[in-house]
Amino acid sequence: MSEKEIRVDAREIRKSFGDNEVLKGVSFTVPRGSATAIIGPSGSGKTTLLRTLNALDVPDSGVIRVGDEEVDFSANPGKAELRRYRAQSGFVFQSHNLFPHKTVLQNVTEGPLVVQKRPAEQVRSEALALLDQVGLANKSDAYPYQLSGGQQQRVGIARALALAPKVVLFDEPTSALDPELVGEVLSVIKDLATEGWTLLVVTHEIQFARGVSDQVLFTDGGIILEQGPPEQVIGDPAQDRTRQFLQRILNPL
């Protein structure tokens, strides 16, 4: 695979919180236009791994290239370098993180207007198109409290896409939702994968990971224990620990 075909290239990423080493030299690549699912038990480092890709959690060491920006975190990058790096990706939080005092449309346009300082009419037009894409064209003037959890999460997705990122990062996007609302959010993510966006999704939805992702990373104990296509990692895992985890998730009783 050529360098241009790789959207994310992470090498020897380490991250500790106090004495707790959460990531222990993690390395992986994500091809452009692919969907990667990150699965594993709670506390295995999934969310921290995702957050390092947007420098929400700045790694202690290692090198990551996201889109057009590569950062050597061992060299203590400055604020300007981190800002350029963060601009390569959009982040969808599990708890929506919408501005409660702003309308749906204002939430989606905030980043392009304030951070990217793009023309207002262009931003508004693109935001309305994104809201239509996620099935919320009729909710542009609503406030977050007027929306269901699933609708709020779809606004969060539109907000991330409005920044035109090279990579979209999803941190357990359905974990805060009622079970009946999970499908509508997963459907939007599936459509994005079909359209060729580069996606990384931390998820407990194993069947979604099996059906939508191009590759699966199984994390445990701060390392990637197994990675490969879903038919391999989920369908025929090589590691006993992966098999044990999937057995508990897929057959909980």
PDB file of C-alpha atoms in Angstrom:
ATOM      1  CA  MET A   1       0.000   0.000   0.000  1.00  0.00           C
ATOM      2  CA  SER A   2       1.458   3.380  -0.993  1.00  0.00           C
ATOM      3  CA  GLU A   3       1.763   6.249   1.486  1.00  0.00           C
ATOM      4  CA  LYS A   4      -1.005   8.180  -0.314  1.00  0.00           C
ATOM      5  CA  GLU A   5      -3.419   5.304   0.251  1.00  0.00           C
ATOM      6  CA  ILE A   6      -2.936   5.453   4.053  1.00  0.00           C
ATOM      7  CA  ARG A   7      -5.121   7.905   5.998  1.00  0.00           C
ATOM      8  CA  VAL A   8      -3.856   7.016   9.481  1.00  0.00           C
ATOM      9  CA  ASP A   9      -0.414   5.672  10.322  1.00  0.00           C
ATOM     10  CA  ALA A  10       0.242   5.180  14.048  1.00  0.00           C
ATOM     11  CA  ARG A  11       3.612   3.916  15.260  1.00  0.00           C
ATOM     12  CA  GLU A  12       4.535   2.903  18.811  1.00  0.00           C
ATOM     13  CA  ILE A  13       1.919   5.047  20.558  1.00  0.00           C
ATOM     14  CA  ARG A  14       2.262   5.172  24.324  1.00  0.00           C
ATOM     15  CA  LYS A  15       0.021   6.933  26.826  1.00  0.00           C
ATOM     16  CA  SER A  16      -0.029   6.822  30.603  1.00  0.00           C
ATOM     17  CA  PHE A  17      -2.244   8.460  33.192  1.00  0.00           C
ATOM     18  CA  GLY A  18      -0.129   8.627  36.322  1.00  0.00           C
ATOM     19  CA  ASP A  19       1.237   5.128  36.931  1.00  0.00           C
ATOM     20  CA  ASN A  20      -1.349   3.521  34.640  1.00  0.00           C
ATOM     21  CA  GLU A  21       0.100   2.803  31.190  1.00  0.00           C
ATOM     22  CA  VAL A  22      -3.031   2.682  29.023  1.00  0.00           C
ATOM     23  CA  LEU A  23      -1.381   2.351  25.595  1.00  0.00           C
ATOM     24  CA  LYS A  24       1.755   0.223  25.421  1.00  0.00           C
ATOM     25  CA  GLY A  25       3.338   0.831  22.025  1.00  0.00           C
ATOM     26  CA  VAL A  26       0.351   0.606  19.688  1.00  0.00           C
ATOM     27  CA  SER A  27       0.898   0.555  15.916  1.00  0.00           C
ATOM     28  CA  PHE A  28      -1.578   0.272  13.033  1.00  0.00           C
ATOM     29  CA  THR A  29      -2.589   1.811   9.709  1.00  0.00           C
ATOM     30  CA  VAL A  30      -5.962   2.777   8.270  1.00  0.00           C
ATOM     31  CA  PRO A  31      -6.392   2.842   4.490  1.00  0.00           C
ATOM     32  CA  ARG A  32      -8.090   5.828   2.875  1.00  0.00           C
ATOM     33  CA  GLY A  33     -11.822   5.334   2.347  1.00  0.00           C
ATOM     34  CA  SER A  34     -12.071   2.403   4.771  1.00  0.00           C
ATOM     35  CA  ALA A  35     -13.984   1.753   7.988  1.00  0.00           C
ATOM     36  CA  THR A  36     -12.097   0.420  11.013  1.00  0.00           C
ATOM     37  CA  ALA A  37     -13.878  -0.936  14.090  1.00  0.00           C
ATOM     38  CA  ILE A  38     -12.052  -0.922  17.435  1.00  0.00           C
ATOM     39  CA  ILE A  39     -13.425  -3.530  19.841  1.00  0.00           C
ATOM     40  CA  GLY A  40     -12.341  -4.915  23.195  1.00  0.00           C
ATOM     41  CA  PRO A  41     -13.252  -5.102  26.879  1.00  0.00           C
ATOM     42  CA  SER A  42     -13.805  -2.028  29.034  1.00  0.00           C
ATOM     43  CA  GLY A  43     -10.521  -0.540  30.191  1.00  0.00           C
ATOM     44  CA  SER A  44      -8.549  -2.013  27.293  1.00  0.00           C
ATOM     45  CA  GLY A  45      -7.511   1.374  25.885  1.00  0.00           C
ATOM     46  CA  LYS A  46     -10.014   1.699  23.016  1.00  0.00           C
ATOM     47  CA  THR A  47     -11.221   5.220  23.745  1.00  0.00           C
ATOM     48  CA  THR A  48      -7.766   6.486  24.704  1.00  0.00           C
ATOM     49  CA  LEU A  49      -6.433   5.136  21.422  1.00  0.00           C
ATOM     50  CA  LEU A  50      -9.126   6.984  19.506  1.00  0.00           C
ATOM     51  CA  ARG A  51      -8.572  10.197  21.462  1.00  0.00           C
ATOM     52  CA  THR A  52      -4.847  10.183  20.688  1.00  0.00           C
ATOM     53  CA  LEU A  53      -5.736  10.366  16.993  1.00  0.00           C
ATOM     54  CA  ASN A  54      -7.328  13.769  17.641  1.00  0.00           C
ATOM     55  CA  ALA A  55      -4.860  14.718  20.403  1.00  0.00           C
ATOM     56  CA  LEU A  56      -7.731  15.028  22.873  1.00  0.00           C
ATOM     57  CA  ASP A  57      -5.371  12.805  24.838  1.00  0.00           C
ATOM     58  CA  VAL A  58      -1.849  13.774  23.766  1.00  0.00           C
ATOM     59  CA  PRO A  59       0.372  10.674  23.525  1.00  0.00           C
ATOM     60  CA  ASP A  60       3.525  10.513  25.649  1.00  0.00           C
ATOM     61  CA  SER A  61       5.504   9.202  22.685  1.00  0.00           C
ATOM     62  CA  GLY A  62       5.165   7.764  19.209  1.00  0.00           C
ATOM     63  CA  VAL A  63       4.492   9.091  15.728  1.00  0.00           C
ATOM     64  CA  ILE A  64       1.039   9.489  14.166  1.00  0.00           C
ATOM     65  CA  ARG A  65       0.119  10.695  10.712  1.00  0.00           C
ATOM     66  CA  VAL A  66      -3.532  11.623  10.185  1.00  0.00           C
ATOM     67  CA  GLY A  67      -4.399  12.929   6.746  1.00  0.00           C
ATOM     68  CA  ASP A  68      -1.676  15.372   5.718  1.00  0.00           C
ATOM     69  CA  GLU A  69      -0.160  15.972   9.158  1.00  0.00           C
ATOM     70  CA  GLU A  70       2.418  13.847  10.927  1.00  0.00           C
ATOM     71  CA  VAL A  71       3.407  14.495  14.551  1.00  0.00           C
ATOM     72  CA  ASP A  72       6.258  13.015  16.571  1.00  0.00           C
ATOM     73  CA  PHE A  73       4.842  13.212  20.082  1.00  0.00           C
ATOM     74  CA  SER A  74       8.215  12.380  21.623  1.00  0.00           C
ATOM     75  CA  ALA A  75       9.363  15.816  20.420  1.00  0.00           C
ATOM     76  CA  ASN A  76       6.751  17.759  22.459  1.00  0.00           C
ATOM     77  CA  PRO A  77       4.819  19.352  19.577  1.00  0.00           C
ATOM     78  CA  GLY A  78       3.669  22.936  20.005  1.00  0.00           C
ATOM     79  CA  LYS A  79       0.143  24.324  19.970  1.00  0.00           C
ATOM     80  CA  ALA A  80       0.209  25.329  16.288  1.00  0.00           C
ATOM     81  CA  GLU A  81       1.388  21.862  15.225  1.00  0.00           C
ATOM     82  CA  LEU A  82      -1.297  20.174  17.334  1.00  0.00           C
ATOM     83  CA  ARG A  83      -3.944  22.524  15.919  1.00  0.00           C
ATOM     84  CA  ARG A  84      -3.041  21.531  12.337  1.00  0.00           C
ATOM     85  CA  TYR A  85      -3.024  17.881  13.389  1.00  0.00           C
ATOM     86  CA  ARG A  86      -6.451  18.084  15.061  1.00  0.00           C
ATOM     87  CA  ALA A  87      -7.925  19.747  11.966  1.00  0.00           C
ATOM     88  CA  GLN A  88      -7.428  16.513  10.009  1.00  0.00           C
ATOM     89  CA  SER A  89     -10.121  14.633  11.933  1.00  0.00           C
ATOM     90  CA  GLY A  90     -13.663  15.072  13.191  1.00  0.00           C
ATOM     91  CA  PHE A  91     -14.742  13.560  16.519  1.00  0.00           C
ATOM     92  CA  VAL A  92     -18.188  12.195  17.396  1.00  0.00           C
ATOM     93  CA  PHE A  93     -18.598  11.819  21.161  1.00  0.00           C
ATOM     94  CA  GLN A  94     -20.711   9.168  22.853  1.00  0.00           C
ATOM     95  CA  SER A  95     -22.574  11.823  24.869  1.00  0.00           C
ATOM     96  CA  HIS A  96     -23.289  14.149  21.901  1.00  0.00           C
ATOM     97  CA  ASN A  97     -21.593  17.238  23.457  1.00  0.00           C
ATOM     98  CA  LEU A  98     -23.885  19.657  21.619  1.00  0.00           C
ATOM     99  CA  PHE A  99     -24.154  23.301  22.657  1.00  0.00           C
ATOM    100  CA  PRO A 100     -27.512  23.352  24.510  1.00  0.00           C
ATOM    101  CA  HIS A 101     -28.130  27.075  23.880  1.00  0.00           C
ATOM    102  CA  LYS A 102     -27.593  26.815  20.107  1.00  0.00           C
ATOM    103  CA  THR A 103     -29.957  25.457  17.463  1.00  0.00           C
ATOM    104  CA  VAL A 104     -29.183  22.350  15.473  1.00  0.00           C
ATOM    105  CA  LEU A 105     -28.022  24.465  12.535  1.00  0.00           C
ATOM    106  CA  GLN A 106     -25.865  26.656  14.775  1.00  0.00           C
ATOM    107  CA  ASN A 107     -24.246  23.567  16.294  1.00  0.00           C
ATOM    108  CA  VAL A 108     -23.306  22.290  12.845  1.00  0.00           C
ATOM    109  CA  THR A 109     -22.023  25.634  11.528  1.00  0.00           C
ATOM    110  CA  GLU A 110     -20.036  26.614  14.638  1.00  0.00           C
ATOM    111  CA  GLY A 111     -16.786  24.898  13.663  1.00  0.00           C
ATOM    112  CA  PRO A 112     -16.584  26.001  10.002  1.00  0.00           C
ATOM    113  CA  LEU A 113     -17.500  29.588  10.932  1.00  0.00           C
ATOM    114  CA  VAL A 114     -15.453  30.093  14.097  1.00  0.00           C
ATOM    115  CA  VAL A 115     -12.502  27.739  13.606  1.00  0.00           C
ATOM    116  CA  GLN A 116     -12.151  27.607   9.822  1.00  0.00           C
ATOM    117  CA  LYS A 117     -13.533  31.133   9.254  1.00  0.00           C
ATOM    118  CA  ARG A 118     -15.284  30.123   6.054  1.00  0.00           C
ATOM    119  CA  PRO A 119     -17.965  32.207   4.261  1.00  0.00           C
ATOM    120  CA  ALA A 120     -21.262  32.144   6.160  1.00  0.00           C
ATOM    121  CA  GLU A 121     -23.584  31.423   3.230  1.00  0.00           C
ATOM    122  CA  GLN A 122     -21.444  28.557   1.981  1.00  0.00           C
ATOM    123  CA  VAL A 123     -21.227  27.068   5.473  1.00  0.00           C
ATOM    124  CA  ARG A 124     -24.994  27.368   5.992  1.00  0.00           C
ATOM    125  CA  SER A 125     -25.757  25.720   2.648  1.00  0.00           C
ATOM    126  CA  GLU A 126     -23.389  22.833   3.354  1.00  0.00           C
ATOM    127  CA  ALA A 127     -24.747  22.404   6.888  1.00  0.00           C
ATOM    128  CA  LEU A 128     -28.325  22.161   5.641  1.00  0.00           C
ATOM    129  CA  ALA A 129     -27.233  19.546   3.102  1.00  0.00           C
ATOM    130  CA  LEU A 130     -25.519  17.545   5.866  1.00  0.00           C
ATOM    131  CA  LEU A 131     -28.614  17.723   8.071  1.00  0.00           C
ATOM    132  CA  ASP A 132     -30.628  16.400   5.152  1.00  0.00           C
ATOM    133  CA  GLN A 133     -28.067  13.614   4.737  1.00  0.00           C
ATOM    134  CA  VAL A 134     -28.523  12.483   8.355  1.00  0.00           C
ATOM    135  CA  GLY A 135     -32.321  12.778   8.133  1.00  0.00           C
ATOM    136  CA  LEU A 136     -32.758  15.985  10.119  1.00  0.00           C
ATOM    137  CA  ALA A 137     -33.524  18.596   7.471  1.00  0.00           C
ATOM    138  CA  ASN A 138     -36.699  19.552   9.340  1.00  0.00           C
ATOM    139  CA  LYS A 139     -34.907  20.053  12.677  1.00  0.00           C
ATOM    140  CA  SER A 140     -32.481  22.850  11.781  1.00  0.00           C
ATOM    141  CA  ASP A 141     -34.176  25.383  14.077  1.00  0.00           C
ATOM    142  CA  ALA A 142     -34.719  22.966  16.975  1.00  0.00           C
ATOM    143  CA  TYR A 143     -32.631  22.952  20.153  1.00  0.00           C
ATOM    144  CA  PRO A 144     -30.892  19.822  21.478  1.00  0.00           C
ATOM    145  CA  TYR A 145     -33.387  19.385  24.345  1.00  0.00           C
ATOM    146  CA  GLN A 146     -36.151  19.041  21.750  1.00  0.00           C
ATOM    147  CA  LEU A 147     -34.444  16.042  20.106  1.00  0.00           C
ATOM    148  CA  SER A 148     -34.223  12.366  20.959  1.00  0.00           C
ATOM    149  CA  GLY A 149     -30.829  10.900  21.849  1.00  0.00           C
ATOM    150  CA  GLY A 150     -30.539   9.367  18.399  1.00  0.00           C
ATOM    151  CA  GLN A 151     -31.322  12.681  16.727  1.00  0.00           C
ATOM    152  CA  GLN A 152     -28.768  14.465  18.911  1.00  0.00           C
ATOM    153  CA  GLN A 153     -26.143  11.944  17.921  1.00  0.00           C
ATOM    154  CA  ARG A 154     -26.956  12.433  14.241  1.00  0.00           C
ATOM    155  CA  VAL A 155     -26.466  16.182  14.741  1.00  0.00           C
ATOM    156  CA  GLY A 156     -23.092  15.328  16.286  1.00  0.00           C
ATOM    157  CA  ILE A 157     -22.199  13.372  13.160  1.00  0.00           C
ATOM    158  CA  ALA A 158     -23.252  16.251  10.891  1.00  0.00           C
ATOM    159  CA  ARG A 159     -21.192  18.634  13.031  1.00  0.00           C
ATOM    160  CA  ALA A 160     -18.092  16.465  12.602  1.00  0.00           C
ATOM    161  CA  LEU A 161     -18.615  16.172   8.844  1.00  0.00           C
ATOM    162  CA  ALA A 162     -19.080  19.951   8.487  1.00  0.00           C
ATOM    163  CA  LEU A 163     -15.356  20.409   9.124  1.00  0.00           C
ATOM    164  CA  ALA A 164     -14.603  18.303   6.006  1.00  0.00           C
ATOM    165  CA  PRO A 165     -12.154  16.085   7.934  1.00  0.00           C
ATOM    166  CA  LYS A 166      -9.877  13.500   6.361  1.00  0.00           C
ATOM    167  CA  VAL A 167     -10.910  11.008   9.071  1.00  0.00           C
ATOM    168  CA  VAL A 168     -14.048  10.737  11.237  1.00  0.00           C
ATOM    169  CA  LEU A 169     -13.610   9.271  14.732  1.00  0.00           C
ATOM    170  CA  PHE A 170     -16.580   7.769  16.609  1.00  0.00           C
ATOM    171  CA  ASP A 171     -16.281   7.043  20.328  1.00  0.00           C
ATOM    172  CA  GLU A 172     -18.936   4.422  21.127  1.00  0.00           C
ATOM    173  CA  PRO A 173     -21.573   6.491  19.300  1.00  0.00           C
ATOM    174  CA  THR A 174     -24.498   4.325  20.420  1.00  0.00           C
ATOM    175  CA  SER A 175     -23.550   3.560  24.027  1.00  0.00           C
ATOM    176  CA  ALA A 176     -25.626   6.414  25.498  1.00  0.00           C
ATOM    177  CA  LEU A 177     -28.722   5.598  23.445  1.00  0.00           C
ATOM    178  CA  ASP A 178     -31.817   3.588  24.205  1.00  0.00           C
ATOM    179  CA  PRO A 179     -31.670   0.274  22.303  1.00  0.00           C
ATOM    180  CA  GLU A 180     -34.492   1.302  19.955  1.00  0.00           C
ATOM    181  CA  LEU A 181     -32.484   4.364  18.807  1.00  0.00           C
ATOM    182  CA  VAL A 182     -29.236   2.534  18.080  1.00  0.00           C
ATOM    183  CA  GLY A 183     -30.230   1.472  14.576  1.00  0.00           C
ATOM    184  CA  GLU A 184     -30.816   4.981  13.235  1.00  0.00           C
ATOM    185  CA  VAL A 185     -27.286   6.088  14.203  1.00  0.00           C
ATOM    186  CA  LEU A 186     -25.608   2.923  12.922  1.00  0.00           C
ATOM    187  CA  SER A 187     -27.484   3.364   9.632  1.00  0.00           C
ATOM    188  CA  VAL A 188     -25.966   6.831   9.164  1.00  0.00           C
ATOM    189  CA  ILE A 189     -22.466   5.511   9.885  1.00  0.00           C
ATOM    190  CA  LYS A 190     -23.017   2.643   7.454  1.00  0.00           C
ATOM    191  CA  ASP A 191     -24.031   5.154   4.754  1.00  0.00           C
ATOM    192  CA  LEU A 192     -20.851   7.175   5.397  1.00  0.00           C
ATOM    193  CA  ALA A 193     -18.756   4.028   4.990  1.00  0.00           C
ATOM    194  CA  THR A 194     -20.522   3.310   1.701  1.00  0.00           C
ATOM    195  CA  GLU A 195     -19.796   6.865   0.521  1.00  0.00           C
ATOM    196  CA  GLY A 196     -16.062   6.363   1.070  1.00  0.00           C
ATOM    197  CA  TRP A 197     -15.388   8.355   4.230  1.00  0.00           C
ATOM    198  CA  THR A 198     -12.459   7.126   6.313  1.00  0.00           C
ATOM    199  CA  LEU A 199     -13.945   6.045   9.646  1.00  0.00           C
ATOM    200  CA  LEU A 200     -12.677   4.689  12.948  1.00  0.00           C
ATOM    201  CA  VAL A 201     -15.418   3.480  15.283  1.00  0.00           C
ATOM    202  CA  VAL A 202     -14.983   2.341  18.874  1.00  0.00           C
ATOM    203  CA  THR A 203     -17.996   0.094  19.355  1.00  0.00           C
ATOM    204  CA  HIS A 204     -19.562  -2.743  21.331  1.00  0.00           C
ATOM    205  CA  GLU A 205     -21.896  -3.469  18.399  1.00  0.00           C
ATOM    206  CA  ILE A 206     -20.120  -6.582  17.146  1.00  0.00           C
ATOM    207  CA  GLN A 207     -22.584  -7.362  14.363  1.00  0.00           C
ATOM    208  CA  PHE A 208     -22.198  -3.799  13.094  1.00  0.00           C
ATOM    209  CA  ALA A 209     -18.413  -4.188  13.168  1.00  0.00           C
ATOM    210  CA  ARG A 210     -18.728  -7.459  11.278  1.00  0.00           C
ATOM    211  CA  GLY A 211     -21.042  -6.069   8.611  1.00  0.00           C
ATOM    212  CA  VAL A 212     -19.655  -2.571   8.004  1.00  0.00           C
ATOM    213  CA  SER A 213     -15.934  -2.463   8.800  1.00  0.00           C
ATOM    214  CA  ASP A 214     -13.070  -3.271   6.476  1.00  0.00           C
ATOM    215  CA  GLN A 215     -10.769  -4.059   9.371  1.00  0.00           C
ATOM    216  CA  VAL A 216     -11.166  -4.769  13.082  1.00  0.00           C
ATOM    217  CA  LEU A 217      -8.695  -3.949  15.855  1.00  0.00           C
ATOM    218  CA  PHE A 218      -9.147  -5.989  19.043  1.00  0.00           C
ATOM    219  CA  THR A 219      -7.508  -4.235  22.001  1.00  0.00           C
ATOM    220  CA  ASP A 220      -6.753  -5.719  25.394  1.00  0.00           C
ATOM    221  CA  GLY A 221      -4.383  -4.594  28.125  1.00  0.00           C
ATOM    222  CA  GLY A 222      -3.178  -1.549  26.213  1.00  0.00           C
ATOM    223  CA  ILE A 223      -2.088  -3.359  23.064  1.00  0.00           C
ATOM    224  CA  ILE A 224      -3.699  -4.426  19.802  1.00  0.00           C
ATOM    225  CA  LEU A 225      -3.920  -8.147  20.354  1.00  0.00           C
ATOM    226  CA  GLU A 226      -5.433  -8.958  16.970  1.00  0.00           C
ATOM    227  CA  GLN A 227      -6.190  -7.047  13.776  1.00  0.00           C
ATOM    228  CA  GLY A 228      -7.448  -7.935  10.343  1.00  0.00           C
ATOM    229  CA  PRO A 229     -10.625  -8.148   8.270  1.00  0.00           C
ATOM    230  CA  PRO A 230     -13.851  -8.811  10.228  1.00  0.00           C
ATOM    231  CA  GLU A 231     -14.281 -12.291   8.794  1.00  0.00           C
ATOM    232  CA  GLN A 232     -10.939 -13.154  10.393  1.00  0.00           C
ATOM    233  CA  VAL A 233     -10.973 -11.277  13.725  1.00  0.00           C
ATOM    234  CA  ILE A 234     -14.684 -11.802  14.461  1.00  0.00           C
ATOM    235  CA  GLY A 235     -15.435 -14.848  12.345  1.00  0.00           C
ATOM    236  CA  ASP A 236     -12.308 -16.907  13.030  1.00  0.00           C
ATOM    237  CA  PRO A 237     -10.097 -15.218  15.649  1.00  0.00           C
ATOM    238  CA  ALA A 238      -6.560 -16.477  16.098  1.00  0.00           C
ATOM    239  CA  GLN A 239      -6.205 -15.497  19.762  1.00  0.00           C
ATOM    240  CA  ASP A 240      -7.860 -17.269  22.674  1.00  0.00           C
ATOM    241  CA  ARG A 241      -8.499 -13.908  24.360  1.00  0.00           C
ATOM    242  CA  THR A 242     -10.375 -12.633  21.299  1.00  0.00           C
ATOM    243  CA  ARG A 243     -12.507 -15.775  21.193  1.00  0.00           C
ATOM    244  CA  GLN A 244     -13.267 -15.448  24.902  1.00  0.00           C
ATOM    245  CA  PHE A 245     -14.314 -11.810  24.536  1.00  0.00           C
ATOM    246  CA  LEU A 246     -16.547 -12.471  21.525  1.00  0.00           C
ATOM    247  CA  GLN A 247     -18.152 -15.460  23.224  1.00  0.00           C
ATOM    248  CA  ARG A 248     -19.158 -13.278  26.189  1.00  0.00           C
ATOM    249  CA  ILE A 249     -20.468 -10.479  23.951  1.00  0.00           C
ATOM    250  CA  LEU A 250     -22.337 -12.612  21.433  1.00  0.00           C
ATOM    251  CA  ASN A 251     -23.615 -15.236  23.901  1.00  0.00           C
ATOM    252  CA  PRO A 252     -24.017 -13.391  27.223  1.00  0.00           C
ATOM    253  CA  LEU A 253     -26.189 -16.034  28.915  1.00  0.00           C
TER     254      LEU A 253
END
